[in-house]
mmCIF file of C-alpha atoms in Angstrom:
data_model
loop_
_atom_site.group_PDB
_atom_site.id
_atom_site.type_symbol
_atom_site.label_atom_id
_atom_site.label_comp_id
_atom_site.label_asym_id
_atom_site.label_seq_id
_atom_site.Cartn_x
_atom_site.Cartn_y
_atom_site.Cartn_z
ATOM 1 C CA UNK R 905 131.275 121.230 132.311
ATOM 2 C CA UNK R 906 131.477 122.130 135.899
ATOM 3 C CA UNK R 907 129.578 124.511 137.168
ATOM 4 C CA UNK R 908 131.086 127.748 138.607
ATOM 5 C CA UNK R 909 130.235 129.631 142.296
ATOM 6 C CA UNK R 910 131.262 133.437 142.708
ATOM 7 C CA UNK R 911 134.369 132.432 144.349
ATOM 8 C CA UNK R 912 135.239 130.009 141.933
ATOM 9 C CA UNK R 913 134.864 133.596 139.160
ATOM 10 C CA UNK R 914 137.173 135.985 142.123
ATOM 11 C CA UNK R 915 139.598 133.349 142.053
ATOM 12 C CA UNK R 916 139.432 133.099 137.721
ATOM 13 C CA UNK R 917 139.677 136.951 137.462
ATOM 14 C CA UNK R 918 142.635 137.076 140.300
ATOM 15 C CA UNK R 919 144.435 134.234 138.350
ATOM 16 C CA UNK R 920 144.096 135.848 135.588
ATOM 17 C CA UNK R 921 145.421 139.232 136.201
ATOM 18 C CA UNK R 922 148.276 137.505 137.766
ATOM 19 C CA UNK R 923 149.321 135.629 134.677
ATOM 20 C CA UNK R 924 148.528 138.454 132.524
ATOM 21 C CA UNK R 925 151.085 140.385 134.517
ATOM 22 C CA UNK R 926 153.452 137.377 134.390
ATOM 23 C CA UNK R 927 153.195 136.813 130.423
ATOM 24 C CA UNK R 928 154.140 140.757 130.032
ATOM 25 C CA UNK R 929 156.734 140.982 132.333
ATOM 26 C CA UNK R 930 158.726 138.072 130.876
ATOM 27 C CA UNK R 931 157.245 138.884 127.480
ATOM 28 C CA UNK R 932 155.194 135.344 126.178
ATOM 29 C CA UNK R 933 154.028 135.608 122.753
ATOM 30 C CA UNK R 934 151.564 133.117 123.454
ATOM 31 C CA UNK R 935 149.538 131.488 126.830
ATOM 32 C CA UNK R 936 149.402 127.506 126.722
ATOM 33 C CA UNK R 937 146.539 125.999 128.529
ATOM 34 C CA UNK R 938 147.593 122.479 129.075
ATOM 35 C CA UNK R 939 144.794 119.688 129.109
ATOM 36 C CA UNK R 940 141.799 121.164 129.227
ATOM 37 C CA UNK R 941 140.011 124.412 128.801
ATOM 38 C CA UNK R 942 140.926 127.185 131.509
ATOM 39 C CA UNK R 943 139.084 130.634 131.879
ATOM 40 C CA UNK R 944 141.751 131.843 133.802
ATOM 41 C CA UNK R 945 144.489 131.289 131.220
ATOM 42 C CA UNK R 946 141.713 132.502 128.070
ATOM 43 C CA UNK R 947 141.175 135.627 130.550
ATOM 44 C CA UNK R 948 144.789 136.231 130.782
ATOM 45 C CA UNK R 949 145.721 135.836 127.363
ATOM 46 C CA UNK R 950 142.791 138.566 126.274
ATOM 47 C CA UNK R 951 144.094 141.113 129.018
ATOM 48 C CA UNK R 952 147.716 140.772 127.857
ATOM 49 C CA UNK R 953 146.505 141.175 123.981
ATOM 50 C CA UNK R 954 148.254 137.433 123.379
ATOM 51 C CA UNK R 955 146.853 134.060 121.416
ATOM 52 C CA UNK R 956 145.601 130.912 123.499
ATOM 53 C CA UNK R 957 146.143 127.543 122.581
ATOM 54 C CA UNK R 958 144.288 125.188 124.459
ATOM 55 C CA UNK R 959 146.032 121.540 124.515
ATOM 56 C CA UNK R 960 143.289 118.414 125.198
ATOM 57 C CA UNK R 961 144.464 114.928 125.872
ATOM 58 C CA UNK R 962 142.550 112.328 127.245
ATOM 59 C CA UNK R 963 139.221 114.183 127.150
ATOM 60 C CA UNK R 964 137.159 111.226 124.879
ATOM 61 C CA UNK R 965 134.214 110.748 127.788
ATOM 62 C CA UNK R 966 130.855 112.252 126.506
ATOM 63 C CA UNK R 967 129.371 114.428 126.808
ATOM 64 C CA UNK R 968 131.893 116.662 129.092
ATOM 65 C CA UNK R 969 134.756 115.895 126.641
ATOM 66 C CA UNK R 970 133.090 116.901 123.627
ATOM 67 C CA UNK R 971 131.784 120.294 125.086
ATOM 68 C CA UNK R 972 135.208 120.951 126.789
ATOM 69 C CA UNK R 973 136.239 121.005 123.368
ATOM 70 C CA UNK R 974 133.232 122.690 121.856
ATOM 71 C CA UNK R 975 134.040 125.507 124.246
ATOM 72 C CA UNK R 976 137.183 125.653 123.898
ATOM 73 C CA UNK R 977 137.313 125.906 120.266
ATOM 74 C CA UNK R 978 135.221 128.909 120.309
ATOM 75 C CA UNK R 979 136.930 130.897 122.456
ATOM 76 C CA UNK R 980 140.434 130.045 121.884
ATOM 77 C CA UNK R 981 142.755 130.849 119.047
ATOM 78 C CA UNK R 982 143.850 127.337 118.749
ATOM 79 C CA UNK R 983 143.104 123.738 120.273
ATOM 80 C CA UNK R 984 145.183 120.869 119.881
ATOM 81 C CA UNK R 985 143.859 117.441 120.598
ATOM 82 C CA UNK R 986 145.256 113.981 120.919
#
């Protein structure tokens, strides 16, 4: 997992908010994170009250693949692999 500097967390949060406020406005039901874990889109989903699914593909390298997942699946509603 990479590791994260303060502006790599401003830039999460400010991503975040932004897609929060998107997913309202045009009134998602549900935030897709496509290939790969994303705090920004996990973030947004919790501030907009909406499920995440997290979609992995082509993440088989270990270790990094298998805690992407690990991660993911805990703080996700759903994950889809393949």
């Amino acid at each position: 997992l990479k590791a994260y500097s303060g502006a790599d967390r401003v830039h999460d949060w400010w991503l975040a908010r932004r897609l929060a406020a998107i997913a309202r406005r045009v009134g998602a039901h549900v935030v897709h994170a496509n290939n790969g874990w994303s705090d920004s889109a996990l973030m947004a989903a919790r501030s907009a009250g909406l499920a995440c699914v997290v979609h992995f593909r082509g993440f088989e390298a270990p270790p990094s693949g298998a805690q992407a997942r690990a991660v993911a699946a805990r703080r996700a509603d759903r994950t889809v692999a393949c």
